[in-house]
Coordinates of C-alpha atoms in Angstrom, one line a residue:
M8 CA 2.9 32.7 6.1
L9 CA 0.8 35.6 7.5
K10 CA -1.1 34.6 10.6
S11 CA -4.7 35.8 10.4
S12 CA -6.4 33.8 13.2
F13 CA -6.9 34.6 16.9
G14 CA -8.5 32.7 19.8
T15 CA -8.9 29.1 21.0
L16 CA -12.4 28.2 21.9
F17 CA -13.9 31.2 20.2
R18 CA -11.6 31.6 17.2
I19 CA -11.7 34.2 14.4
T20 CA -10.0 34.3 11.1
T21 CA -10.1 37.6 9.2
W22 CA -9.4 37.8 5.5
G23 CA -9.4 40.3 2.6
E24 CA -7.5 43.4 1.5
S25 CA -8.3 47.1 1.5
H26 CA -8.9 47.3 -2.3
G27 CA -9.7 43.7 -2.9
E28 CA -13.1 42.3 -3.8
A29 CA -14.3 42.0 -0.2
V30 CA -13.2 41.7 3.5
G31 CA -14.7 39.4 6.1
V32 CA -14.2 36.9 8.9
V33 CA -14.9 33.3 9.8
V34 CA -15.9 32.7 13.5
D35 CA -15.4 29.2 14.7
G36 CA -16.5 28.1 18.2
C37 CA -19.7 30.0 18.6
P38 CA -22.2 27.7 20.4
A39 CA -25.5 26.7 18.8
G40 CA -28.7 28.4 20.0
L41 CA -27.5 32.0 20.0
P42 CA -30.1 34.3 18.3
L43 CA -28.3 36.1 15.6
C44 CA -29.2 38.1 12.5
E45 CA -27.3 40.4 10.1
Q46 CA -28.7 43.5 11.8
D47 CA -27.0 42.5 15.1
V48 CA -23.7 42.6 13.3
Q49 CA -24.7 45.6 11.1
A50 CA -25.3 47.8 14.1
E51 CA -21.7 47.5 15.2
L52 CA -20.3 47.9 11.6
D53 CA -22.4 51.1 11.3
R54 CA -20.5 52.5 14.3
R55 CA -17.2 51.7 12.6
K56 CA -18.3 52.7 9.0
P57 CA -15.9 55.2 7.3
G58 CA -16.9 58.6 6.1
Q59 CA -19.1 59.5 9.1
S60 CA -17.2 62.6 10.1
T61 CA -14.2 64.7 9.2
Y62 CA -12.1 62.7 11.7
T63 CA -12.2 59.4 9.8
T64 CA -11.1 58.3 6.4
Q65 CA -13.4 59.8 3.8
R66 CA -13.7 56.5 1.9
K67 CA -17.4 55.9 1.3
E68 CA -18.4 52.3 2.2
H69 CA -21.8 51.1 3.2
D70 CA -20.3 48.0 4.8
R71 CA -23.3 45.8 4.5
V72 CA -22.7 42.5 6.1
H73 CA -23.8 39.2 4.6
I74 CA -23.9 36.1 6.8
L75 CA -23.0 33.2 4.6
S76 CA -23.0 30.2 7.0
G77 CA -23.5 29.1 10.6
V78 CA -27.0 30.7 11.1
F79 CA -30.3 29.0 10.3
E80 CA -33.7 30.6 11.0
G81 CA -32.1 33.4 13.1
T82 CA -30.1 31.1 15.3
T83 CA -26.5 29.9 15.3
T84 CA -26.0 26.2 14.5
G85 CA -22.7 25.7 16.2
T86 CA -20.9 25.5 12.8
P87 CA -18.4 28.1 11.5
I88 CA -20.0 31.5 10.9
S89 CA -18.7 33.2 7.7
M90 CA -19.4 36.9 7.1
L91 CA -18.6 39.0 4.1
V92 CA -18.6 42.7 3.4
W93 CA -18.1 43.8 -0.2
N94 CA -15.6 46.6 -1.0
R95 CA -17.5 49.2 -3.0
D96 CA -15.5 52.5 -3.0
V97 CA -12.4 50.9 -4.6
D98 CA -10.2 53.2 -6.6
S99 CA -6.6 52.3 -6.5
S100 CA -5.4 55.0 -8.9
A101 CA -4.6 57.4 -6.0
Y102 CA -2.1 54.9 -4.7
E103 CA -0.3 54.2 -8.0
P104 CA 2.3 57.1 -7.4
L105 CA 3.1 55.4 -4.0
K106 CA 3.6 51.8 -5.3
D107 CA 7.4 52.2 -5.2
V108 CA 7.4 54.5 -2.1
F109 CA 7.5 53.3 1.5
R110 CA 5.2 55.5 3.6
P111 CA 6.3 56.3 7.2
G112 CA 3.9 55.0 9.8
H113 CA 2.7 52.2 7.5
A114 CA 3.6 48.5 7.0
D115 CA 4.8 49.1 3.4
Y116 CA 8.5 48.4 4.2
T117 CA 7.9 45.5 6.6
Y118 CA 5.7 43.6 4.2
A119 CA 8.2 44.1 1.3
A120 CA 11.1 43.1 3.5
K121 CA 9.4 40.0 4.9
Y122 CA 7.5 38.7 1.9
G123 CA 9.3 40.3 -1.0
I124 CA 5.9 41.6 -2.3
R125 CA 3.3 44.0 -1.0
D126 CA -0.2 45.1 -2.0
W127 CA 0.2 48.8 -2.4
R128 CA -3.5 49.4 -3.0
G129 CA -4.5 51.2 0.1
G130 CA -2.1 49.2 2.2
G131 CA -3.6 45.8 1.3
R132 CA -3.8 43.4 4.2
A133 CA -2.1 45.9 6.5
S134 CA -4.9 48.5 6.0
A135 CA -7.2 49.4 8.9
R136 CA -10.0 48.0 6.7
E137 CA -9.0 44.6 8.1
T138 CA -10.7 45.6 11.3
V139 CA -14.1 45.1 9.5
G140 CA -13.8 41.4 10.3
R141 CA -12.8 42.0 13.9
V142 CA -15.9 44.2 14.4
A143 CA -18.2 41.7 12.9
A144 CA -16.8 38.9 15.0
G145 CA -16.9 41.2 18.1
A146 CA -20.7 41.7 17.5
I147 CA -21.2 38.0 18.0
A148 CA -18.8 37.9 21.0
R149 CA -20.7 40.8 22.6
K150 CA -24.0 38.9 22.4
L151 CA -22.4 35.8 23.9
L152 CA -20.9 37.9 26.8
L153 CA -24.2 39.6 27.5
R154 CA -25.7 36.2 28.1
M155 CA -23.1 35.7 30.8
G156 CA -23.8 39.0 32.4
I157 CA -20.6 40.6 31.0
E158 CA -20.9 44.0 29.3
V159 CA -18.0 45.7 27.5
V160 CA -17.8 49.4 26.7
G161 CA -15.0 51.3 25.0
F162 CA -14.2 55.0 24.8
T163 CA -11.6 57.6 24.0
R164 CA -9.7 58.5 27.2
A165 CA -7.1 60.8 25.9
M166 CA -5.9 62.5 22.7
G167 CA -2.7 64.5 22.5
G168 CA -2.5 66.3 25.8
V169 CA -6.3 66.3 26.4
E170 CA -7.7 63.7 28.8
V171 CA -11.2 62.9 30.2
R172 CA -11.9 64.3 33.7
S173 CA -14.9 62.2 34.6
V174 CA -16.3 59.0 33.3
P175 CA -19.8 57.5 34.1
Q176 CA -19.4 54.4 36.2
E177 CA -22.5 52.5 35.0
P178 CA -22.3 50.7 31.6
D179 CA -25.5 52.2 30.2
A180 CA -24.6 55.8 31.2
L181 CA -21.0 55.3 29.9
R182 CA -22.3 54.0 26.6
R183 CA -24.8 56.9 26.1
A184 CA -22.2 59.5 27.0
T185 CA -19.7 57.9 24.6
E186 CA -22.1 57.6 21.7
S187 CA -23.1 61.2 22.0
S188 CA -19.6 62.3 21.0
P189 CA -18.2 62.1 17.4
L190 CA -14.9 61.3 19.0
R191 CA -16.4 58.6 21.3
C192 CA -15.3 60.6 24.3
P193 CA -17.8 60.5 27.3
D194 CA -16.6 63.8 28.8
A195 CA -18.3 66.6 26.8
R196 CA -15.7 69.2 27.8
A197 CA -12.8 67.0 26.9
S198 CA -14.5 66.0 23.6
R199 CA -14.7 69.7 22.6
E200 CA -11.1 70.2 23.5
M201 CA -10.1 67.2 21.5
D202 CA -12.0 68.5 18.5
E203 CA -10.2 71.9 18.8
L204 CA -6.9 70.0 19.0
L205 CA -7.6 67.9 16.0
Q206 CA -8.6 70.9 13.9
R207 CA -5.4 72.7 14.8
I208 CA -3.2 69.6 14.1
R209 CA -4.9 69.0 10.8
G210 CA -4.4 72.6 9.8
E211 CA -0.6 72.0 10.4
G212 CA -0.7 68.9 8.2
D213 CA 0.1 66.6 11.1
S214 CA -1.5 64.0 13.3
V215 CA -1.7 63.1 16.9
G216 CA -2.0 59.9 19.0
G217 CA -4.5 59.0 21.6
I218 CA -5.6 56.4 24.3
A219 CA -8.6 54.2 24.1
E220 CA -10.0 52.6 27.3
V221 CA -12.2 49.5 27.4
V222 CA -14.2 48.6 30.5
A223 CA -15.6 45.1 31.1
F224 CA -18.5 45.0 33.6
G225 CA -19.5 41.8 35.4
V226 CA -16.4 39.7 34.7
P227 CA -16.3 36.8 37.2
A228 CA -13.1 35.9 39.0
G229 CA -11.0 33.1 37.8
I230 CA -11.0 33.7 34.0
G231 CA -7.7 32.7 32.4
E232 CA -4.9 30.4 33.6
P233 CA -1.5 31.0 35.3
V234 CA 1.7 31.7 33.5
F235 CA 1.2 31.8 29.7
G236 CA -2.6 31.6 29.9
K237 CA -3.2 34.8 31.7
L238 CA -6.3 36.8 30.6
E239 CA -4.1 39.9 30.4
A240 CA -1.7 38.1 28.0
A241 CA -4.5 37.1 25.7
I242 CA -6.1 40.6 25.6
G243 CA -2.7 42.2 25.2
A244 CA -1.9 40.0 22.2
A245 CA -5.2 40.9 20.6
M246 CA -4.9 44.7 21.2
L247 CA -1.3 44.9 20.1
S248 CA -2.2 43.2 16.8
I249 CA -4.2 46.2 15.9
G250 CA -2.3 48.6 13.6
A251 CA -0.7 51.6 15.4
V252 CA -1.2 50.2 18.9
K253 CA 2.1 50.6 20.8
G254 CA 1.1 49.9 24.4
V255 CA -1.5 48.2 26.5
E256 CA -2.1 48.6 30.3
F257 CA -4.4 47.0 32.8
G258 CA -5.8 48.8 35.9
A259 CA -3.3 51.3 37.1
G260 CA -1.0 50.2 34.3
F261 CA 2.3 52.0 33.7
S262 CA 1.7 54.3 36.6
C263 CA 2.3 51.3 38.9
A264 CA 6.0 52.0 38.4
H265 CA 5.6 55.2 40.4
L266 CA 3.5 53.7 43.3
R267 CA 4.6 51.9 46.5
G268 CA 3.3 48.5 47.3
S269 CA 1.1 49.9 50.0
E270 CA -0.6 52.1 47.4
M271 CA -0.7 49.5 44.6
N272 CA -2.0 46.4 46.3
D273 CA -5.7 45.9 47.0
P274 CA -6.8 44.9 50.5
F275 CA -8.9 41.8 51.0
V276 CA -11.5 40.7 53.5
M277 CA -13.1 37.4 54.2
K278 CA -16.8 36.9 53.4
D279 CA -18.6 33.6 53.9
G280 CA -15.2 31.9 54.2
K281 CA -13.9 33.4 50.9
P282 CA -11.6 36.3 50.1
Y283 CA -13.4 39.3 48.6
P284 CA -12.0 42.7 47.6
L285 CA -12.7 45.4 50.1
T286 CA -13.8 47.7 47.2
N287 CA -15.1 47.1 43.7

C-alpha cells in the first residue's frame, strides 16, 4: 500500500500520476468560513507551473485548478475540499524506450522491487508532478496561517558552490526579492552566478544540487508536542517525502556539530515573569 496522506488536524491526500488523466488533492480539516476561490489556489500553481524557464521541465501544462467540493459561495464549508488539475501535455511515447530501463536518480527500481509493477510513463506516481496537489493544498494552508499572523516564505539559498550573501529580513521584502529571480534566489548577485553555473553544467550534460530555505514569520511559542510530536519532526517528515530531498536542518542545523554549547545555546531573560529570548 502506498501512503499518500499527510497531517492530522489538517490532512491532505494527493493522488494521480504524471501521465494519467489528472492529478489532485483532497484537503480534510480546513475549518468553515475561510474565503477561498480557485484563483487563490491558481496563483500558487502558476508559480509552480512547468515550462516557465529553461531551468524547469519543458512540459507545457496550464495547470488550471478546479475545486470540486468543500467550497460554497466563495467560502469553505468545513467539509473535505477536493481539487483537480487535468493533465494536458501527455505524450508517453518518449518514455517507451525506458519502460524496461531503471534510470539512476529516479524511483524506477524501488517501485518495481517493492510493488512488482511500475508506471513508466514519466515516472508515474513518483514524478515531481505529484507536487501539484501539495502546492494546491499549501495555498489553502497559507490562507489559514495568514489569519493567525503566520507568514511563510521560501527561497533558493544555495546551488552547487554558490550561496546567497544577504537575505532581506522582512517577509514582504524577502518575497519581492525572491520573486524577481527566475531561480527564486533573493540575492541578485548570487542569482546571476547560479545562472552561469547552471548553463555550464547543462552544457556538460550534467546536473547539480541545491539548498532551499523556508522562513516562517510570526510563529508563536509552544506549537508541537514533546518527544514524537515535535514540530521539527512533522516538518522533517513532510520535507523528506519530497523527491530528491536528502537532508533537512533547523536553525543552525548541521553546523551545530561544529559549535560549542556557549555558541549554540540562546540566552534567556525574564519579562513580566516569563522567559523571553534575548534576541529574535
